[in-house]
PDB file of C-alpha atoms in Angstrom:
ATOM      1  CA  MET A  17     -16.902   8.634  -5.113  1.00  0.00           C
ATOM      2  CA  ILE A  18     -16.434  10.970  -8.076  1.00  0.00           C
ATOM      3  CA  ILE A  19     -12.926  12.535  -8.375  1.00  0.00           C
ATOM      4  CA  GLU A  20     -12.398  15.343 -10.784  1.00  0.00           C
ATOM      5  CA  LEU A  21      -9.098  16.663 -12.032  1.00  0.00           C
ATOM      6  CA  THR A  22      -8.490  20.337 -11.614  1.00  0.00           C
ATOM      7  CA  SER A  23      -7.393  22.202 -14.640  1.00  0.00           C
ATOM      8  CA  GLU A  24      -4.115  22.930 -13.391  1.00  0.00           C
ATOM      9  CA  LEU A  25      -3.322  19.087 -13.067  1.00  0.00           C
ATOM     10  CA  GLU A  26      -4.917  18.402 -16.389  1.00  0.00           C
ATOM     11  CA  GLY A  27      -2.802  21.103 -18.051  1.00  0.00           C
ATOM     12  CA  ALA A  28       0.323  19.586 -16.599  1.00  0.00           C
ATOM     13  CA  LEU A  29      -0.407  15.957 -17.536  1.00  0.00           C
ATOM     14  CA  ILE A  30      -1.317  16.961 -21.162  1.00  0.00           C
ATOM     15  CA  ASP A  31       2.255  18.063 -21.643  1.00  0.00           C
ATOM     16  CA  LEU A  32       3.928  15.226 -19.647  1.00  0.00           C
ATOM     17  CA  PRO A  33       5.756  12.627 -22.005  1.00  0.00           C
ATOM     18  CA  LEU A  34       5.467   9.516 -20.111  1.00  0.00           C
ATOM     19  CA  PRO A  35       7.477   6.632 -21.697  1.00  0.00           C
ATOM     20  CA  PRO A  36       6.049   3.313 -22.770  1.00  0.00           C
ATOM     21  CA  TRP A  37       5.358   0.690 -20.238  1.00  0.00           C
ATOM     22  CA  GLU A  38       7.310  -2.565 -19.805  1.00  0.00           C
ATOM     23  CA  LEU A  39       6.165  -5.708 -18.285  1.00  0.00           C
ATOM     24  CA  ASP A  40       7.443  -8.231 -15.891  1.00  0.00           C
ATOM     25  CA  VAL A  41       4.831 -10.688 -16.835  1.00  0.00           C
ATOM     26  CA  PRO A  42       2.002 -10.681 -15.832  1.00  0.00           C
ATOM     27  CA  SER A  43       2.859  -7.169 -13.948  1.00  0.00           C
ATOM     28  CA  LEU A  44       3.690  -3.756 -14.923  1.00  0.00           C
ATOM     29  CA  ALA A  45       7.536  -3.702 -14.436  1.00  0.00           C
ATOM     30  CA  LYS A  46       8.646  -2.144 -11.130  1.00  0.00           C
ATOM     31  CA  SER A  47      11.178   0.232 -13.530  1.00  0.00           C
ATOM     32  CA  THR A  48       8.187   1.497 -14.983  1.00  0.00           C
ATOM     33  CA  ARG A  49       6.005   2.211 -11.987  1.00  0.00           C
ATOM     34  CA  GLU A  50       9.082   4.038 -10.414  1.00  0.00           C
ATOM     35  CA  ARG A  51       9.810   5.838 -13.626  1.00  0.00           C
ATOM     36  CA  TYR A  52       6.070   7.198 -13.825  1.00  0.00           C
ATOM     37  CA  ARG A  53       6.113   8.046 -10.103  1.00  0.00           C
ATOM     38  CA  ALA A  54       9.245   9.968 -10.501  1.00  0.00           C
ATOM     39  CA  GLU A  55       7.745  11.837 -13.569  1.00  0.00           C
ATOM     40  CA  LEU A  56       4.463  12.610 -11.691  1.00  0.00           C
ATOM     41  CA  THR A  57       5.763  13.541  -8.084  1.00  0.00           C
ATOM     42  CA  ALA A  58       6.479  17.200  -9.214  1.00  0.00           C
ATOM     43  CA  VAL A  59       3.040  17.554 -11.076  1.00  0.00           C
ATOM     44  CA  PRO A  60       0.864  20.045  -9.214  1.00  0.00           C
ATOM     45  CA  ARG A  61      -1.997  18.388  -7.474  1.00  0.00           C
ATOM     46  CA  PHE A  62      -1.104  15.017  -8.589  1.00  0.00           C
ATOM     47  CA  ALA A  63      -0.282  13.765  -5.005  1.00  0.00           C
ATOM     48  CA  GLU A  64      -3.597  15.348  -3.513  1.00  0.00           C
ATOM     49  CA  THR A  65      -5.666  13.540  -6.215  1.00  0.00           C
ATOM     50  CA  THR A  66      -4.161  10.073  -5.843  1.00  0.00           C
ATOM     51  CA  THR A  67      -4.403  10.558  -1.863  1.00  0.00           C
ATOM     52  CA  ALA A  68      -8.149  11.298  -2.631  1.00  0.00           C
ATOM     53  CA  LEU A  69      -8.135   8.185  -4.831  1.00  0.00           C
ATOM     54  CA  ARG A  70      -6.721   5.847  -2.337  1.00  0.00           C
ATOM     55  CA  ARG A  71      -8.978   7.019   0.514  1.00  0.00           C
ATOM     56  CA  ALA A  72     -12.205   6.547  -1.723  1.00  0.00           C
ATOM     57  CA  LEU A  73     -10.999   3.027  -2.338  1.00  0.00           C
ATOM     58  CA  THR A  74      -9.906   1.873   0.966  1.00  0.00           C
ATOM     59  CA  GLY A  75     -11.208   4.355   3.680  1.00  0.00           C
ATOM     60  CA  GLU A  76     -14.126   3.871   5.915  1.00  0.00           C
ATOM     61  CA  GLY A  77     -17.470   3.508   3.861  1.00  0.00           C
ATOM     62  CA  GLY A  78     -15.387   3.528   0.488  1.00  0.00           C
ATOM     63  CA  GLY A  79     -14.826   0.701  -1.922  1.00  0.00           C
ATOM     64  CA  TYR A  80     -14.933   2.545  -5.312  1.00  0.00           C
ATOM     65  CA  ALA A  81     -13.850   5.487  -7.354  1.00  0.00           C
ATOM     66  CA  VAL A  82     -14.576   7.076 -10.826  1.00  0.00           C
ATOM     67  CA  LEU A  83     -11.880   9.342 -11.936  1.00  0.00           C
ATOM     68  CA  ARG A  84     -13.113  11.845 -14.326  1.00  0.00           C
ATOM     69  CA  LEU A  85     -10.476  11.932 -17.091  1.00  0.00           C
ATOM     70  CA  GLY A  86     -12.577  12.952 -20.038  1.00  0.00           C
ATOM     71  CA  ARG A  87     -11.306  16.357 -20.822  1.00  0.00           C
ATOM     72  CA  LEU A  88      -7.766  14.933 -20.528  1.00  0.00           C
ATOM     73  CA  ALA A  89      -8.715  12.057 -22.861  1.00  0.00           C
ATOM     74  CA  LYS A  90     -10.239  14.497 -25.284  1.00  0.00           C
ATOM     75  CA  ALA A  91      -7.146  16.658 -25.505  1.00  0.00           C
ATOM     76  CA  LEU A  92      -4.705  13.601 -26.087  1.00  0.00           C
ATOM     77  CA  GLY A  93      -6.817  12.372 -28.954  1.00  0.00           C
ATOM     78  CA  GLY A  94      -9.227  10.039 -27.098  1.00  0.00           C
ATOM     79  CA  ALA A  95      -9.352   7.453 -24.258  1.00  0.00           C
ATOM     80  CA  ASP A  96      -7.679   4.785 -26.183  1.00  0.00           C
ATOM     81  CA  ASP A  97      -4.692   7.154 -27.327  1.00  0.00           C
ATOM     82  CA  GLU A  98      -1.556   5.552 -26.394  1.00  0.00           C
ATOM     83  CA  ARG A  99      -0.302   8.658 -24.287  1.00  0.00           C
ATOM     84  CA  PHE A 100      -3.638   8.748 -22.513  1.00  0.00           C
ATOM     85  CA  LEU A 101      -3.472   4.984 -21.525  1.00  0.00           C
ATOM     86  CA  ARG A 102       0.095   5.625 -20.055  1.00  0.00           C
ATOM     87  CA  LEU A 103      -1.627   8.166 -17.806  1.00  0.00           C
ATOM     88  CA  ALA A 104      -4.446   6.059 -16.771  1.00  0.00           C
ATOM     89  CA  THR A 105      -1.737   3.396 -15.948  1.00  0.00           C
ATOM     90  CA  ALA A 106       0.277   5.753 -13.974  1.00  0.00           C
ATOM     91  CA  PHE A 107      -2.928   6.549 -11.974  1.00  0.00           C
ATOM     92  CA  ALA A 108      -3.716   3.024 -11.513  1.00  0.00           C
ATOM     93  CA  ALA A 109      -0.069   2.291 -10.358  1.00  0.00           C
ATOM     94  CA  GLU A 110      -0.623   4.565  -7.479  1.00  0.00           C
ATOM     95  CA  VAL A 111      -3.246   2.319  -5.974  1.00  0.00           C
ATOM     96  CA  ALA A 112      -1.692  -1.132  -6.647  1.00  0.00           C
ATOM     97  CA  VAL A 113       0.264  -3.037  -9.164  1.00  0.00           C
ATOM     98  CA  PRO A 114      -1.309  -3.452 -12.729  1.00  0.00           C
ATOM     99  CA  PHE A 115      -1.356  -6.823 -14.209  1.00  0.00           C
ATOM    100  CA  SER A 116      -2.963  -8.867 -16.717  1.00  0.00           C
ATOM    101  CA  PRO A 117      -4.106 -12.417 -15.981  1.00  0.00           C
ATOM    102  CA  PHE A 118      -4.772 -13.073 -19.468  1.00  0.00           C
ATOM    103  CA  PRO A 119      -1.518 -13.967 -21.814  1.00  0.00           C
ATOM    104  CA  ARG A 120      -3.031 -12.860 -24.880  1.00  0.00           C
ATOM    105  CA  TRP A 121      -3.604  -9.370 -23.446  1.00  0.00           C
ATOM    106  CA  PRO A 122      -0.470  -7.591 -22.666  1.00  0.00           C
ATOM    107  CA  LEU A 123      -2.064  -5.271 -19.979  1.00  0.00           C
ATOM    108  CA  TRP A 124      -5.435  -3.534 -21.038  1.00  0.00           C
ATOM    109  CA  LYS A 125      -8.258  -5.859 -22.188  1.00  0.00           C
ATOM    110  CA  ASP A 126     -10.828  -4.672 -24.780  1.00  0.00           C
ATOM    111  CA  ILE A 127     -14.472  -5.104 -23.663  1.00  0.00           C
ATOM    112  CA  GLY A 128     -16.646  -4.380 -26.661  1.00  0.00           C
ATOM    113  CA  VAL A 129     -20.075  -5.316 -28.004  1.00  0.00           C
ATOM    114  CA  LYS A 130     -20.936  -8.435 -29.545  1.00  0.00           C
ATOM    115  CA  ILE A 131     -24.549  -9.200 -30.438  1.00  0.00           C
ATOM    116  CA  ASP A 132     -24.002 -12.805 -31.038  1.00  0.00           C
ATOM    117  CA  LYS A 133     -22.308 -13.539 -27.656  1.00  0.00           C
ATOM    118  CA  ASP A 134     -24.144 -14.609 -24.554  1.00  0.00           C
ATOM    119  CA  PRO A 135     -26.070 -11.479 -23.450  1.00  0.00           C
ATOM    120  CA  GLY A 136     -25.131 -11.856 -19.882  1.00  0.00           C
ATOM    121  CA  LYS A 137     -21.469 -11.763 -20.572  1.00  0.00           C
ATOM    122  CA  SER A 138     -19.326  -8.569 -20.338  1.00  0.00           C
ATOM    123  CA  SER A 139     -19.224  -8.355 -24.015  1.00  0.00           C
ATOM    124  CA  GLY A 140     -23.028  -9.184 -24.415  1.00  0.00           C
ATOM    125  CA  ILE A 141     -25.881  -6.781 -24.934  1.00  0.00           C
ATOM    126  CA  GLY A 142     -27.992  -7.907 -21.920  1.00  0.00           C
ATOM    127  CA  TYR A 143     -28.108  -7.490 -18.144  1.00  0.00           C
ATOM    128  CA  ASN A 144     -24.514  -8.543 -16.576  1.00  0.00           C
ATOM    129  CA  ALA A 145     -25.434  -9.564 -13.288  1.00  0.00           C
ATOM    130  CA  PHE A 146     -23.480  -8.746  -9.887  1.00  0.00           C
ATOM    131  CA  HIS A 147     -19.939 -10.530  -9.799  1.00  0.00           C
ATOM    132  CA  MET A 148     -16.672 -10.278  -8.829  1.00  0.00           C
ATOM    133  CA  ASP A 149     -13.876 -10.948 -11.569  1.00  0.00           C
ATOM    134  CA  LEU A 150     -12.062 -14.071 -11.532  1.00  0.00           C
ATOM    135  CA  VAL A 151     -14.162 -15.297  -8.748  1.00  0.00           C
ATOM    136  CA  ASN A 152     -12.704 -18.788  -9.033  1.00  0.00           C
ATOM    137  CA  GLY A 153      -9.205 -17.985  -8.511  1.00  0.00           C
ATOM    138  CA  THR A 154      -7.394 -18.657  -5.190  1.00  0.00           C
ATOM    139  CA  LEU A 155      -5.795 -14.985  -5.701  1.00  0.00           C
ATOM    140  CA  PRO A 156      -8.497 -12.740  -7.283  1.00  0.00           C
ATOM    141  CA  PRO A 157      -7.434  -9.431  -8.311  1.00  0.00           C
ATOM    142  CA  ASP A 158      -7.616  -6.909  -5.367  1.00  0.00           C
ATOM    143  CA  TYR A 159      -8.940  -4.280  -7.907  1.00  0.00           C
ATOM    144  CA  THR A 160     -10.886  -4.474 -11.065  1.00  0.00           C
ATOM    145  CA  THR A 161     -10.866  -1.361 -13.374  1.00  0.00           C
ATOM    146  CA  LEU A 162     -12.813  -0.138 -16.252  1.00  0.00           C
ATOM    147  CA  LEU A 163     -11.939   2.809 -18.487  1.00  0.00           C
ATOM    148  CA  CYS A 164     -14.830   3.981 -20.898  1.00  0.00           C
ATOM    149  CA  VAL A 165     -13.383   4.432 -24.505  1.00  0.00           C
ATOM    150  CA  ARG A 166     -17.170   4.997 -26.000  1.00  0.00           C
ATOM    151  CA  ARG A 167     -20.382   4.805 -24.191  1.00  0.00           C
ATOM    152  CA  ASP A 168     -23.510   2.894 -25.746  1.00  0.00           C
ATOM    153  CA  PRO A 169     -24.498   5.428 -28.474  1.00  0.00           C
ATOM    154  CA  LEU A 170     -28.370   4.237 -27.910  1.00  0.00           C
ATOM    155  CA  GLY A 171     -28.072   5.426 -24.282  1.00  0.00           C
ATOM    156  CA  GLY A 172     -27.982   2.062 -22.437  1.00  0.00           C
ATOM    157  CA  GLY A 173     -25.448  -0.008 -20.337  1.00  0.00           C
ATOM    158  CA  PRO A 174     -25.083   1.995 -17.006  1.00  0.00           C
ATOM    159  CA  SER A 175     -22.645   0.391 -14.374  1.00  0.00           C
ATOM    160  CA  ILE A 176     -24.021  -0.779 -11.186  1.00  0.00           C
ATOM    161  CA  LEU A 177     -22.247  -1.398  -7.948  1.00  0.00           C
ATOM    162  CA  SER A 178     -23.120  -2.725  -4.595  1.00  0.00           C
ATOM    163  CA  ASP A 179     -21.352  -3.039  -1.273  1.00  0.00           C
ATOM    164  CA  GLY A 180     -20.945  -6.848  -0.558  1.00  0.00           C
ATOM    165  CA  HIS A 181     -20.589  -6.669   2.939  1.00  0.00           C
ATOM    166  CA  ALA A 182     -23.376  -4.437   3.549  1.00  0.00           C
ATOM    167  CA  ALA A 183     -25.695  -6.781   1.757  1.00  0.00           C
ATOM    168  CA  VAL A 184     -24.260  -9.723   3.713  1.00  0.00           C
ATOM    169  CA  SER A 185     -25.019  -7.714   6.780  1.00  0.00           C
ATOM    170  CA  ARG A 186     -28.699  -7.812   6.042  1.00  0.00           C
ATOM    171  CA  LEU A 187     -28.885 -11.463   5.651  1.00  0.00           C
ATOM    172  CA  SER A 188     -30.059 -13.894   8.567  1.00  0.00           C
ATOM    173  CA  GLU A 189     -27.376 -15.961  10.441  1.00  0.00           C
ATOM    174  CA  ASP A 190     -28.587 -19.135   8.834  1.00  0.00           C
ATOM    175  CA  CYS A 191     -28.271 -17.633   5.470  1.00  0.00           C
ATOM    176  CA  SER A 192     -24.654 -16.270   6.291  1.00  0.00           C
ATOM    177  CA  ALA A 193     -23.609 -19.482   7.694  1.00  0.00           C
ATOM    178  CA  LEU A 194     -24.405 -21.394   4.301  1.00  0.00           C
ATOM    179  CA  LEU A 195     -22.394 -18.925   2.374  1.00  0.00           C
ATOM    180  CA  ALA A 196     -19.465 -19.320   4.541  1.00  0.00           C
ATOM    181  CA  GLU A 197     -19.375 -23.252   3.312  1.00  0.00           C
ATOM    182  CA  THR A 198     -17.137 -24.446   0.525  1.00  0.00           C
ATOM    183  CA  ALA A 199     -19.993 -25.413  -1.435  1.00  0.00           C
ATOM    184  CA  TYR A 200     -19.963 -22.749  -4.445  1.00  0.00           C
ATOM    185  CA  HIS A 201     -18.550 -23.141  -7.752  1.00  0.00           C
ATOM    186  CA  TYR A 202     -18.530 -21.408 -11.231  1.00  0.00           C
ATOM    187  CA  GLY A 203     -16.683 -21.080 -14.492  1.00  0.00           C
ATOM    188  CA  THR A 204     -13.520 -22.484 -15.937  1.00  0.00           C
ATOM    189  CA  PHE A 205      -9.948 -22.014 -15.275  1.00  0.00           C
ATOM    190  CA  PHE A 206      -7.651 -21.926 -18.312  1.00  0.00           C
ATOM    191  CA  ASP A 207      -4.506 -20.149 -19.574  1.00  0.00           C
ATOM    192  CA  LEU A 208      -4.398 -17.800 -16.581  1.00  0.00           C
ATOM    193  CA  HIS A 209      -1.644 -16.357 -14.620  1.00  0.00           C
ATOM    194  CA  GLY A 210      -1.043 -14.129 -11.480  1.00  0.00           C
ATOM    195  CA  VAL A 211      -4.564 -15.285  -9.916  1.00  0.00           C
ATOM    196  CA  GLY A 212      -3.237 -18.392  -8.012  1.00  0.00           C
ATOM    197  CA  GLU A 213      -4.714 -21.776  -8.524  1.00  0.00           C
ATOM    198  CA  GLU A 214      -8.164 -22.717  -9.599  1.00  0.00           C
ATOM    199  CA  TYR A 215     -10.692 -22.702  -6.466  1.00  0.00           C
ATOM    200  CA  ALA A 216     -13.028 -25.388  -7.565  1.00  0.00           C
ATOM    201  CA  ARG A 217     -15.264 -25.054  -4.725  1.00  0.00           C
ATOM    202  CA  PHE A 218     -15.277 -21.944  -2.655  1.00  0.00           C
ATOM    203  CA  PRO A 219     -17.134 -20.129   0.287  1.00  0.00           C
ATOM    204  CA  VAL A 220     -18.916 -17.142  -0.883  1.00  0.00           C
ATOM    205  CA  LEU A 221     -17.948 -15.367   2.370  1.00  0.00           C
ATOM    206  CA  ASP A 222     -14.125 -15.768   2.154  1.00  0.00           C
ATOM    207  CA  GLY A 223     -13.194 -15.158   5.834  1.00  0.00           C
ATOM    208  CA  PRO A 224      -9.706 -13.564   6.491  1.00  0.00           C
ATOM    209  CA  ASN A 225      -9.617 -12.492   2.721  1.00  0.00           C
ATOM    210  CA  GLY A 226     -12.428 -10.320   3.083  1.00  0.00           C
ATOM    211  CA  PHE A 227     -13.969 -11.346  -0.475  1.00  0.00           C
ATOM    212  CA  VAL A 228     -17.581 -11.630  -0.919  1.00  0.00           C
ATOM    213  CA  ARG A 229     -16.853 -14.392  -3.543  1.00  0.00           C
ATOM    214  CA  PHE A 230     -19.907 -14.159  -5.658  1.00  0.00           C
ATOM    215  CA  THR A 231     -21.475 -14.159  -9.159  1.00  0.00           C
ATOM    216  CA  ALA A 232     -25.112 -14.150  -9.688  1.00  0.00           C
ATOM    217  CA  LYS A 233     -24.471 -16.191 -12.800  1.00  0.00           C
ATOM    218  CA  MET A 234     -23.739 -19.412 -10.723  1.00  0.00           C
ATOM    219  CA  LEU A 235     -27.417 -19.163  -9.866  1.00  0.00           C
ATOM    220  CA  GLU A 236     -28.323 -20.578 -13.181  1.00  0.00           C
ATOM    221  CA  ARG A 237     -24.922 -22.005 -14.397  1.00  0.00           C
ATOM    222  CA  SER A 238     -23.773 -24.298 -11.627  1.00  0.00           C
ATOM    223  CA  GLN A 239     -25.372 -27.083  -9.960  1.00  0.00           C
ATOM    224  CA  LEU A 240     -25.908 -25.972  -6.251  1.00  0.00           C
ATOM    225  CA  GLY A 241     -27.807 -27.704  -3.385  1.00  0.00           C
ATOM    226  CA  GLN A 242     -31.192 -26.185  -2.912  1.00  0.00           C
ATOM    227  CA  ALA A 243     -30.346 -24.585   0.273  1.00  0.00           C
ATOM    228  CA  HIS A 244     -26.965 -23.009  -0.707  1.00  0.00           C
ATOM    229  CA  ALA A 245     -28.605 -21.706  -3.885  1.00  0.00           C
ATOM    230  CA  ASP A 246     -31.395 -20.030  -1.879  1.00  0.00           C
ATOM    231  CA  ALA A 247     -28.964 -18.486   0.314  1.00  0.00           C
ATOM    232  CA  ALA A 248     -26.913 -17.043  -2.679  1.00  0.00           C
ATOM    233  CA  ARG A 249     -30.243 -15.982  -4.298  1.00  0.00           C
ATOM    234  CA  GLN A 250     -31.140 -13.955  -1.069  1.00  0.00           C
ATOM    235  CA  LEU A 251     -27.477 -12.323  -1.264  1.00  0.00           C
ATOM    236  CA  ALA A 252     -28.165 -11.447  -5.197  1.00  0.00           C
ATOM    237  CA  GLU A 253     -31.459  -9.694  -4.172  1.00  0.00           C
ATOM    238  CA  GLU A 254     -29.918  -7.878  -1.186  1.00  0.00           C
ATOM    239  CA  LEU A 255     -27.007  -6.727  -3.790  1.00  0.00           C
ATOM    240  CA  VAL A 256     -29.810  -5.469  -6.245  1.00  0.00           C
ATOM    241  CA  ARG A 257     -31.690  -3.703  -3.134  1.00  0.00           C
ATOM    242  CA  GLY A 258     -28.472  -1.877  -2.244  1.00  0.00           C
ATOM    243  CA  GLN A 259     -27.088  -1.011  -5.767  1.00  0.00           C
ATOM    244  CA  ILE A 260     -26.077   2.214  -7.029  1.00  0.00           C
ATOM    245  CA  SER A 261     -25.960   3.038 -10.850  1.00  0.00           C
ATOM    246  CA  PHE A 262     -24.336   5.561 -13.008  1.00  0.00           C
ATOM    247  CA  MET A 263     -23.202   5.925 -16.714  1.00  0.00           C
ATOM    248  CA  LEU A 264     -19.733   6.143 -17.727  1.00  0.00           C
ATOM    249  CA  GLU A 265     -18.775   8.668 -20.173  1.00  0.00           C
ATOM    250  CA  PRO A 266     -15.855   8.627 -22.485  1.00  0.00           C
ATOM    251  CA  GLY A 267     -12.560   9.113 -20.181  1.00  0.00           C
ATOM    252  CA  ASP A 268     -14.218   7.782 -16.963  1.00  0.00           C
ATOM    253  CA  TYR A 269     -12.059   5.390 -15.192  1.00  0.00           C
ATOM    254  CA  LEU A 270     -14.025   3.199 -12.702  1.00  0.00           C
ATOM    255  CA  ILE A 271     -11.637   1.375 -10.070  1.00  0.00           C
ATOM    256  CA  VAL A 272     -13.282  -1.098  -7.851  1.00  0.00           C
ATOM    257  CA  ASN A 273     -11.984  -2.491  -4.672  1.00  0.00           C
ATOM    258  CA  GLN A 274     -13.099  -6.148  -4.964  1.00  0.00           C
ATOM    259  CA  ARG A 275     -12.789  -7.010  -1.283  1.00  0.00           C
ATOM    260  CA  ARG A 276     -15.773  -4.486  -0.724  1.00  0.00           C
ATOM    261  CA  PHE A 277     -17.696  -3.995  -3.700  1.00  0.00           C
ATOM    262  CA  LEU A 278     -19.209  -6.296  -6.564  1.00  0.00           C
ATOM    263  CA  HIS A 279     -20.244  -4.813 -10.053  1.00  0.00           C
ATOM    264  CA  GLY A 280     -22.182  -5.480 -13.035  1.00  0.00           C
ATOM    265  CA  ARG A 281     -23.727  -3.458 -15.811  1.00  0.00           C
ATOM    266  CA  LYS A 282     -27.445  -2.919 -16.883  1.00  0.00           C
ATOM    267  CA  ALA A 283     -28.419  -4.095 -20.332  1.00  0.00           C
ATOM    268  CA  LEU A 284     -27.481  -1.957 -23.328  1.00  0.00           C
ATOM    269  CA  GLN A 285     -30.253  -0.264 -25.314  1.00  0.00           C
ATOM    270  CA  GLY A 286     -32.102  -2.401 -27.777  1.00  0.00           C
ATOM    271  CA  GLY A 287     -31.036  -1.989 -31.528  1.00  0.00           C
ATOM    272  CA  GLN A 288     -27.303  -2.647 -31.164  1.00  0.00           C
ATOM    273  CA  GLU A 289     -27.601  -4.594 -34.503  1.00  0.00           C
ATOM    274  CA  THR A 290     -28.180  -1.019 -36.343  1.00  0.00           C
ATOM    275  CA  VAL A 291     -24.959   0.370 -34.706  1.00  0.00           C
ATOM    276  CA  PRO A 292     -21.605  -0.297 -36.578  1.00  0.00           C
ATOM    277  CA  ALA A 293     -19.074  -2.379 -34.644  1.00  0.00           C
ATOM    278  CA  ALA A 294     -16.758   0.508 -34.491  1.00  0.00           C
ATOM    279  CA  ASP A 295     -19.169   2.714 -32.843  1.00  0.00           C
ATOM    280  CA  ARG A 296     -20.496   0.373 -30.099  1.00  0.00           C
ATOM    281  CA  ARG A 297     -19.771   0.745 -26.461  1.00  0.00           C
ATOM    282  CA  LEU A 298     -16.127   0.021 -25.506  1.00  0.00           C
ATOM    283  CA  LEU A 299     -14.444  -0.378 -22.283  1.00  0.00           C
ATOM    284  CA  LEU A 300     -10.837  -1.209 -21.493  1.00  0.00           C
ATOM    285  CA  GLN A 301     -10.309  -3.475 -18.412  1.00  0.00           C
ATOM    286  CA  LEU A 302      -7.129  -3.536 -16.200  1.00  0.00           C
ATOM    287  CA  PHE A 303      -6.615  -5.536 -13.050  1.00  0.00           C
ATOM    288  CA  LEU A 304      -4.557  -4.456  -9.909  1.00  0.00           C
ATOM    289  CA  ARG A 305      -2.748  -6.528  -7.275  1.00  0.00           C
ATOM    290  CA  ALA A 306      -1.944  -4.927  -3.969  1.00  0.00           C
ATOM    291  CA  PRO A 307       1.817  -5.416  -2.994  1.00  0.00           C
ATOM    292  CA  ALA A 308       2.225  -8.180  -0.455  1.00  0.00           C
ATOM    293  CA  ASP A 309       3.735  -5.552   1.962  1.00  0.00           C
ATOM    294  CA  ALA A 310       0.803  -3.172   1.631  1.00  0.00           C
ATOM    295  CA  GLY A 311      -1.714  -5.437   3.654  1.00  0.00           C
ATOM    296  CA  PRO A 312      -5.211  -6.380   2.214  1.00  0.00           C
ATOM    297  CA  ALA A 313      -6.972  -3.883   0.212  1.00  0.00           C
ATOM    298  CA  VAL A 314      -9.687  -3.380   2.792  1.00  0.00           C
TER     299      VAL A 314
END
């Protein structure tokens, strides 16, 4: 769902002096969340906008939203401007608790473009297949979010999303039964906090937690038994069959409910080596944890 801000709301936010955030590692401090909410409560149309945002993320048939903050970002000097990031953080805090699982990144993590990286990685230039973030943590983020600072100047790299549960519903019972077995594994687990323990082997269909615990990368980079690999491959095909695709513009803020949707990115346009590093595509990533008393983000 695309959520536009009214000109009235944009005008009020431009003049709103939110203070710098504080962290209660790994999360945004409760005092900061309370201060931001207090400042924003009286802003015209803010409550209606955040209500629509939460409905898009957790309501029937929902699971993702794109907040169109481009005009606001431009007015404040860009999507990486400190004042703008405070506002984006305040919107995120209305959904769940912002946190960073990476000690080296205090809250927002840069995802730039590195032409010498594995093309399939988030910072690579190739196709980034469907996945959920922190797939091998026992407590993966409830939401993953991406804020566009710069789009690919050559015109590539649209985001892709797919409803994981809808894809599973199109599989056979035998296939689903294999995906529910604790037979899958992917990646390393090092220097992380706020995402539980390492889930060395996990089921793709994570029962009561509601996650479709999947990354297409495990098809090539993990040793799986033939039957389990075939089941995962069928799921990957259904995710592609049901995918939606769109281009994030500067200031667009994508929020994905990881209990419902998986995400990825199509390849960037060829010729990235001709683009100066400072001009290449740049996203900022932030993770969100639903409060324990809020129930699952489903």
